[in-house]
Structure formats: C-alpha cells, structure tokens
C-alpha cells in the first residue's frame, strides 16, 4: 500500500476534520480532536486492513504514522511505501 | 421423556429517567456528540432515579413477566440473579426479590457476579438445574444500575451505560432449546473495567483522576479502559463465534441470528466484519437503550423475537468485565 493512500484512509476512518493529511512524523495521538474513540478506530483500522493486532501499549503516549508502518511491517507481510 | 430446556418468556424494564445525548451538550460543549452517535450508536439511555435500585428494577421486570405470561408465581422453583451493582453486600439480593415477589419459600435462590457475559452464564446454570432433574423451571433475572458507579464528570461512561433489568423464564421441555456452551476467563485483564474501592479494599481516596481528557473517576467510580476492552474483544470474539458453531455442529448458513452483548455499535460492526457475518443476521439494538450490561442480550432477544413465526437458531455471546466471555446456541420457536 502507498503511504498517501494509507494516510487518506486513516483520516477517513478517524473522521477528523482538523487535518487533511497525516505525515510520516505526525503524532496521531496529538491530533486536536483525539479521544478514546479514536484509539478504537485506530486499532480497528490496523486489524481490518492488515490483520495485525495493535494494543494500547503499542500506541502509548506517542504514535506517529511511521510507528504504525513499522508495526504493520514487523507483524505482517504487508509493505507500505 | 427427553429432558431439555427452553426459554419460555422474557420481559424487561429500563430505569425511569430517559436521558438523550442533548442533555450533556451544555456540560461538555466541546465534545463531538454527532460523531459519538454515528460511531457508538447510542442516542438515549435510561437512568434509575434515587428510589430505584437493582431490586426494585428486578421486581418490575419479574412482575411484568408474570402479568404477560401464563406462569404463576407459585410455579417458580428457582430464582437466579445476575448483578454487579447489588443493593446489599449481605444478604443475598435474590432472597429479598423472592420475598417481595411473593415466591414460595421452597424456591431456591442465589446471586452471581458477572457483567456482560452474565446472561449466557445464567442460561447455562438454568439448563444444568433443569436438565439434571433438580427443578422444572428457573427464573433468571439480570439487573444492573451501573449509573450509580459513574462519576458525573465521566462523559463517555455516562453516554454508554444504562440501567435495566430483565426476567427470563426457562422451563423443562421435550425440545432441546438451549444447546452447547463455551466459557472463557482472562483475569489478567481484571483492572480494565473496575470499581477499585468497593468491598473495603482500601481507604477511600476522594480525589478524581482523569483519563482520555474527558473521563474522570475516583476509586469508588467505574473505570473503563475502553481501548483495551476493544482489543481483547476483537482478538477473541471472532474465534469464539467460530468455535461455538463447531461445538454445536452448525454451519454458518444454519444460523438465523447472532445476538452479541450490545457494548457499542463500532465494536459490534468490527466483530461482524472480522467474522464475515451478514448484516441482516447480526443484531445491533442499543440506539435507544445504551449498554445495559448483562441485560443487553435478553433485551435484544425479546425485541427480535417479536417478529418470529417459526424456529430460529440463534447464537448468543457475552463478553467484557472480568475479563469474561461466554457463548451458546439456542433455539426459539415463538415470540417471547
């Protein structure tokens, strides 16, 4: 999957209005409208698209798009570039 | 005669105060309630008033069952109460319900402490009592007032949880209406949904703590780590749904409906997608009730059954606090 497609799909799922693009170094958890519901959406996004489990501990206090890509590539055969 | 058991009737009641999402707008002006409604799927919940508790709700749901069915109070042989918000630690709450309902003194009764998996566990206990020849019927009651545990600054839990009670009559039958079960427990997640300070564990600390910006709680309040519960659920429940089919020697196409604990719409849709179950077979029924803990399955089953004209194979699955889960297959052939 291409990074820009991943980014746009994630924004669509999160339904966040304050940003148009999530860059590699965007800390997803620091987006203005972030709440616990977004965490569920993020976990579900990774499970549904890549069949990879993402835990609250994996997300932690800071979780960038690059962290998401590393996590997916480490736990599946998916390549994101 | 073959000794099976069936669900004969279900009735339920909700807390007296209907509260719509707009009630919270003024107190939490920055929160995106439209997004909550769309994702979580709850518009309204029912909260008990100060005179209501799990016993008064249980009395109402049981009396409704006696009024609407042809079962008589004197016929009841066993009463089981599932609750996590007991009015009394001592005595057993179901003893008070037995007395206030006017059930006979030879009625067996006890409480058990389970949350969202409790209804399915209750069905298994009832099946065991009936099919082992101990009694001919069981009145299974679920009753919860989680609202009493929730901090009034905890928006999300106030939006999600609702108070209710259900009464289910399970009877001996030639029909095998309650089939095989699967149970599961993972106590390592005990602190993911918890009221920390109940039962005199430690000195009460009245200071509020916060999590996820808009959720406040102290040690006497309900704390829910929603993302961790979500994680546990999507990792375990799709497999549970496959395993329960196998345990009952059923193919997917032979199942008419799946009724899972109605935690929230987003979680249920995630499970449905992962399990590849069609939308029309997968019940989502919480928009106007919220999450009523152990009551969600009997409420959804009752509502769904009103359209039944013939036999339906139904998979039930409960999961949550504990962490605890359970599933079973039932056969329903009438409006409950």
XYZ file of C-alpha atoms in Angstrom:
417
model
C 0.000 0.000 0.000
C 1.138 3.523 -0.737
C 1.711 5.837 2.224
C -0.577 8.548 0.855
C -3.416 6.027 0.438
C -2.846 4.741 3.956
C -2.917 8.312 5.240
C -6.147 9.226 3.455
C -7.893 6.003 4.517
C -6.892 6.631 8.110
C -8.203 10.210 8.039
C -11.455 8.927 6.515
C -11.884 6.314 9.256
C -10.941 8.686 12.066
C -13.319 11.357 10.696
C -11.014 14.087 11.904
C -11.900 17.464 10.448
C -8.890 19.493 11.603
C -6.323 17.913 9.250
C -6.165 16.938 5.576
C -3.091 14.769 5.653
C -1.198 12.644 8.162
C 2.536 12.882 7.513
C 5.062 10.198 8.483
C 6.125 12.206 11.528
C 2.604 13.245 12.570
C 1.937 12.086 16.121
C -1.549 10.698 15.649
C -2.381 10.812 19.363
C -1.660 14.553 19.481
C -4.250 15.459 16.850
C -6.539 18.102 18.390
C -9.745 16.040 18.396
C -8.077 12.818 19.646
C -10.041 10.825 22.224
C -10.504 7.224 23.330
C -12.912 6.595 20.467
C -10.121 7.429 18.021
C -7.962 4.803 19.718
C -10.633 2.187 18.975
C -10.818 3.366 15.364
C -7.027 3.166 15.011
C -6.884 -0.358 16.493
C -9.705 -1.450 14.205
C -8.076 0.213 11.183
C -4.887 -1.821 11.618
C -6.782 -5.065 12.302
C -9.222 -4.666 9.405
C -6.667 -3.569 6.796
C -3.621 -5.619 7.757
C -4.905 -8.326 10.139
C -2.419 -7.054 12.709
C -3.178 -6.589 16.412
C -2.342 -3.155 17.764
C -2.570 -2.701 21.530
C -2.998 0.347 23.723
C 0.554 -0.292 24.942
C 1.825 -0.211 21.337
C 0.174 3.198 20.872
C 1.390 4.580 24.195
C 1.762 8.315 24.701
C 3.040 8.991 21.209
C 2.284 7.154 17.970
C 3.426 8.517 14.616
C 2.352 7.288 11.204
C 5.891 5.929 10.798
C 5.372 3.892 14.014
C 2.193 2.445 12.527
C 4.017 1.437 9.335
C 6.879 -0.141 11.299
C 4.392 -2.056 13.450
C 2.455 -3.362 10.447
C 5.592 -4.374 8.525
C 7.072 -6.067 11.596
C 3.911 -8.104 12.249
C 2.771 -8.958 8.726
C 3.971 -9.426 5.169
C 2.480 -6.056 4.123
C 4.843 -3.455 2.657
C 3.959 0.228 2.854
C 5.992 2.655 0.760
C -39.482 -38.127 28.033
C -36.365 -36.368 26.844
C -35.472 -33.625 29.309
C -34.470 -30.429 27.541
C -34.948 -26.788 28.438
C -36.319 -23.774 26.572
C -36.572 -20.042 27.014
C -40.297 -19.540 27.514
C -40.696 -15.787 28.144
C -38.610 -12.658 28.509
C -39.635 -9.247 29.811
C -37.510 -6.240 30.655
C -37.741 -2.773 32.180
C -35.472 0.260 31.950
C -34.524 2.906 34.502
C -37.189 5.621 34.920
C -35.279 8.582 33.503
C -34.723 8.718 29.756
C -31.674 10.851 29.007
C -30.866 11.933 25.466
C -27.417 12.988 24.292
C -28.522 16.637 24.153
C -28.734 16.567 27.969
C -24.914 16.615 28.070
C -24.350 19.369 25.484
C -24.164 22.231 27.938
C -21.829 20.487 30.363
C -19.489 19.186 27.654
C -19.756 21.863 24.892
C -16.572 20.818 23.066
C -17.475 17.173 22.601
C -18.492 15.910 19.146
C -21.810 14.233 20.005
C -22.742 13.664 16.342
C -19.640 11.571 15.862
C -20.391 9.657 19.080
C -23.919 8.859 17.866
C -22.657 7.721 14.488
C -19.798 5.555 15.777
C -21.046 4.297 19.139
C -24.687 4.158 18.061
C -26.334 5.354 21.274
C -28.805 8.258 21.314
C -30.622 7.615 24.548
C -30.111 5.798 27.836
C -32.312 5.195 30.894
C -31.018 6.009 34.348
C -32.735 4.956 37.539
C -33.949 7.618 39.942
C -32.845 7.819 43.568
C -35.561 5.421 44.733
C -34.713 2.772 42.176
C -32.102 0.062 42.565
C -31.444 -3.418 41.190
C -34.071 -4.910 43.481
C -36.882 -2.516 42.506
C -35.996 -2.925 38.827
C -35.918 -6.715 39.203
C -39.333 -6.727 40.899
C -40.729 -4.686 37.997
C -39.278 -6.935 35.278
C -40.453 -10.111 37.060
C -43.949 -8.757 37.679
C -44.156 -7.745 34.018
C -43.268 -11.329 33.100
C -45.943 -12.744 35.420
C -48.538 -10.324 34.010
C -47.755 -11.014 30.360
C -47.273 -14.799 30.540
C -49.398 -17.594 31.933
C -46.819 -18.595 34.528
C -47.844 -18.277 38.160
C -45.596 -17.138 40.985
C -46.276 -20.374 42.877
C -44.855 -22.359 39.968
C -41.369 -20.836 40.200
C -38.854 -23.302 41.636
C -35.586 -21.381 41.343
C -34.562 -17.719 41.113
C -31.110 -16.669 39.929
C -29.972 -13.048 39.979
C -27.048 -11.758 37.929
C -25.816 -8.353 39.115
C -22.671 -6.324 39.686
C -24.418 -3.429 41.388
C -26.030 -5.233 44.353
C -28.127 -3.166 46.729
C -26.715 -5.185 49.632
C -23.418 -6.979 50.077
C -25.170 -9.049 52.741
C -27.785 -10.539 52.431
C -28.141 -12.163 49.047
C -30.234 -9.795 46.943
C -32.258 -12.566 45.280
C -33.604 -13.539 48.732
C -35.166 -10.070 49.001
C -36.558 -10.377 45.473
C -38.045 -13.791 46.356
C -39.840 -12.258 49.320
C -41.022 -9.086 47.589
C -42.305 -11.060 44.596
C -44.157 -13.434 46.895
C -42.451 -16.559 45.589
C -42.822 -19.706 47.697
C -40.345 -20.428 50.498
C -39.290 -23.630 48.772
C -37.828 -21.552 45.918
C -34.052 -21.852 45.585
C -32.220 -18.568 45.002
C -28.767 -17.038 44.752
C -26.908 -14.091 43.224
C -23.934 -14.324 40.930
C -21.490 -11.612 39.991
C -20.842 -11.316 36.271
C -21.301 -8.433 33.855
C -21.675 -8.603 30.117
C -21.136 -12.385 29.920
C -23.641 -12.983 32.749
C -26.812 -13.755 30.802
C -25.251 -16.632 28.891
C -23.711 -17.986 32.111
C -27.162 -17.719 33.708
C -28.718 -19.740 30.905
C -26.114 -22.466 31.434
C -26.880 -22.648 35.179
C -30.603 -22.821 34.458
C -30.083 -25.541 31.849
C -27.965 -27.520 34.336
C -30.567 -27.280 37.113
C -33.414 -28.289 34.799
C -31.778 -30.971 32.693
C -30.193 -32.675 35.720
C -33.692 -33.082 37.122
C -33.352 -30.721 40.115
C -36.140 -28.312 39.130
C -38.695 -27.832 36.356
C -38.144 -24.120 35.841
C -35.794 -21.244 36.624
C -36.450 -17.514 36.708
C -33.226 -15.883 35.518
C -33.031 -12.192 36.420
C -30.407 -9.704 35.296
C -30.435 -6.290 36.954
C -27.863 -3.512 36.746
C -27.551 0.103 37.854
C -24.026 0.911 36.670
C -25.055 4.605 36.610
C -24.628 4.662 40.400
C -20.902 3.943 39.942
C -20.226 6.583 37.291
C -18.608 9.917 38.129
C -20.726 12.833 36.887
C -17.598 14.208 35.169
C -17.081 10.951 33.237
C -18.795 11.787 29.965
C -18.106 8.639 27.971
C -19.321 6.155 30.575
C -22.415 8.295 31.189
C -23.128 8.215 27.459
C -22.599 4.464 27.149
C -24.172 2.798 30.177
C -27.849 2.488 31.024
C -29.842 0.889 33.868
C -32.217 -2.026 33.309
C -33.487 -5.377 34.477
C -34.653 -8.442 32.571
C -36.574 -11.540 33.647
C -36.338 -14.777 31.669
C -38.357 -17.898 32.368
C -36.570 -21.123 31.437
C -38.623 -24.298 31.553
C -38.235 -28.035 31.171
C -39.254 -29.131 27.686
C -39.149 -32.006 25.218
C -37.488 -29.523 22.872
C -33.772 -29.025 23.286
C -33.907 -25.244 23.171
C -30.676 -24.396 24.978
C -27.698 -26.196 23.478
C -23.929 -26.263 23.950
C -21.872 -23.549 25.626
C -18.343 -22.203 25.594
C -16.941 -20.204 28.516
C -13.754 -18.215 28.926
C -11.899 -16.145 31.511
C -8.774 -13.991 31.499
C -8.396 -12.431 34.926
C -5.152 -10.717 33.898
C -7.447 -8.019 32.497
C -9.349 -7.567 35.789
C -8.403 -3.884 36.006
C -9.665 -2.932 32.529
C -13.220 -2.455 33.797
C -13.321 -2.000 37.528
C -14.682 -0.228 40.586
C -11.478 -0.276 42.602
C -12.521 0.593 46.107
C -15.651 -1.403 46.744
C -15.774 -4.111 49.404
C -13.490 -2.161 51.780
C -10.293 -2.927 49.906
C -8.555 0.241 50.981
C -9.097 3.716 52.362
C -11.304 5.833 50.142
C -9.417 8.408 48.113
C -11.986 11.016 47.025
C -9.673 12.738 44.533
C -10.692 12.473 40.922
C -8.239 11.159 38.379
C -8.670 11.636 34.681
C -8.034 9.652 31.551
C -8.537 10.425 27.867
C -9.209 14.110 28.666
C -12.957 13.863 29.276
C -13.287 10.909 31.633
C -12.924 11.483 35.353
C -13.198 8.914 38.132
C -12.163 8.210 41.675
C -11.630 4.856 43.345
C -15.331 4.447 44.096
C -16.303 5.008 40.456
C -16.445 2.793 37.428
C -13.233 2.918 35.415
C -13.205 1.507 31.906
C -10.169 1.185 29.682
C -12.258 1.118 26.505
C -9.412 0.608 24.019
C -8.040 -2.397 25.964
C -11.501 -3.973 26.187
C -11.925 -3.330 22.464
C -8.583 -5.008 21.802
C -9.478 -8.057 23.865
C -12.809 -8.324 22.104
C -11.654 -8.146 18.503
C -8.817 -10.559 19.291
C -11.071 -13.175 20.944
C -14.727 -12.921 19.978
C -14.490 -13.717 16.233
C -12.791 -17.004 17.215
C -15.445 -17.602 19.887
C -18.162 -17.256 17.232
C -16.440 -19.856 15.056
C -15.837 -22.217 17.979
C -19.453 -22.102 19.171
C -20.633 -23.172 15.712
C -18.265 -26.126 15.828
C -19.341 -27.045 19.368
C -22.963 -27.147 18.205
C -22.103 -28.883 14.897
C -23.601 -25.993 12.958
C -22.637 -24.430 9.656
C -22.693 -20.640 9.366
C -25.668 -20.692 6.969
C -27.743 -22.637 9.536
C -27.611 -19.729 11.998
C -30.538 -17.333 11.692
C -29.273 -14.638 14.050
C -26.276 -13.641 16.144
C -27.045 -11.671 19.300
C -23.911 -10.422 20.978
C -23.584 -8.269 24.062
C -24.549 -4.777 22.874
C -21.425 -2.945 24.005
C -21.353 -0.344 21.262
C -22.069 -0.229 17.534
C -18.482 0.345 16.449
C -17.246 -2.721 18.330
C -20.091 -4.890 17.031
C -19.503 -3.809 13.442
C -15.797 -4.580 13.817
C -16.608 -8.098 15.054
C -19.167 -8.561 12.270
C -16.638 -7.530 9.607
C -13.887 -9.734 11.033
C -16.304 -12.679 11.318
C -17.805 -12.076 7.858
C -21.385 -12.286 9.124
C -24.105 -10.672 7.018
C -25.730 -7.518 8.341
C -29.274 -8.940 8.436
C -28.229 -11.807 10.733
C -26.251 -9.650 13.127
C -28.352 -7.777 15.656
C -27.473 -4.236 16.710
C -30.143 -2.939 19.069
C -28.933 -0.312 21.509
C -29.648 3.076 19.932
C -32.467 3.808 22.358
C -31.250 1.864 25.428
C -27.467 2.153 25.632
C -25.282 -0.579 27.094
C -27.304 -2.242 29.860
C -24.514 -4.743 30.776
C -25.981 -8.236 31.409
C -29.380 -7.049 30.163
C -28.390 -6.343 26.559
C -28.768 -9.910 25.276
C -32.218 -10.606 26.781
C -33.454 -7.156 25.667
C -32.281 -7.743 22.085
C -33.601 -11.322 22.094
C -37.018 -10.213 23.334
C -37.246 -7.405 20.765
C -36.084 -9.622 17.906
C -38.421 -12.492 18.802
C -41.484 -10.294 18.255
C -41.049 -10.940 14.515
C -40.629 -14.756 14.835
C -43.177 -17.109 13.285
C -41.076 -20.276 13.148
C -37.940 -21.903 14.594
C -34.790 -19.821 14.699
C -31.242 -20.943 15.504
C -29.590 -18.141 17.443
C -26.039 -17.713 18.671
C -25.668 -15.675 21.863
C -22.306 -14.294 23.011
C -21.434 -12.151 26.007
C -18.032 -10.631 26.768
C -16.450 -7.954 28.894
C -15.685 -7.226 32.542
C -13.565 -9.901 34.234
C -12.365 -10.375 31.591
C -15.028 -12.982 30.939
C -16.795 -14.387 27.901
C -19.384 -16.998 27.029
C -21.419 -18.170 24.067
C -24.173 -20.646 23.360
C -26.683 -21.694 20.754
C -30.394 -21.520 21.448
C -33.496 -22.471 19.523
C -36.504 -20.149 19.719
C -39.788 -21.061 18.095
C -42.128 -18.313 19.264
C -42.476 -14.682 20.267
C -41.005 -14.381 23.750
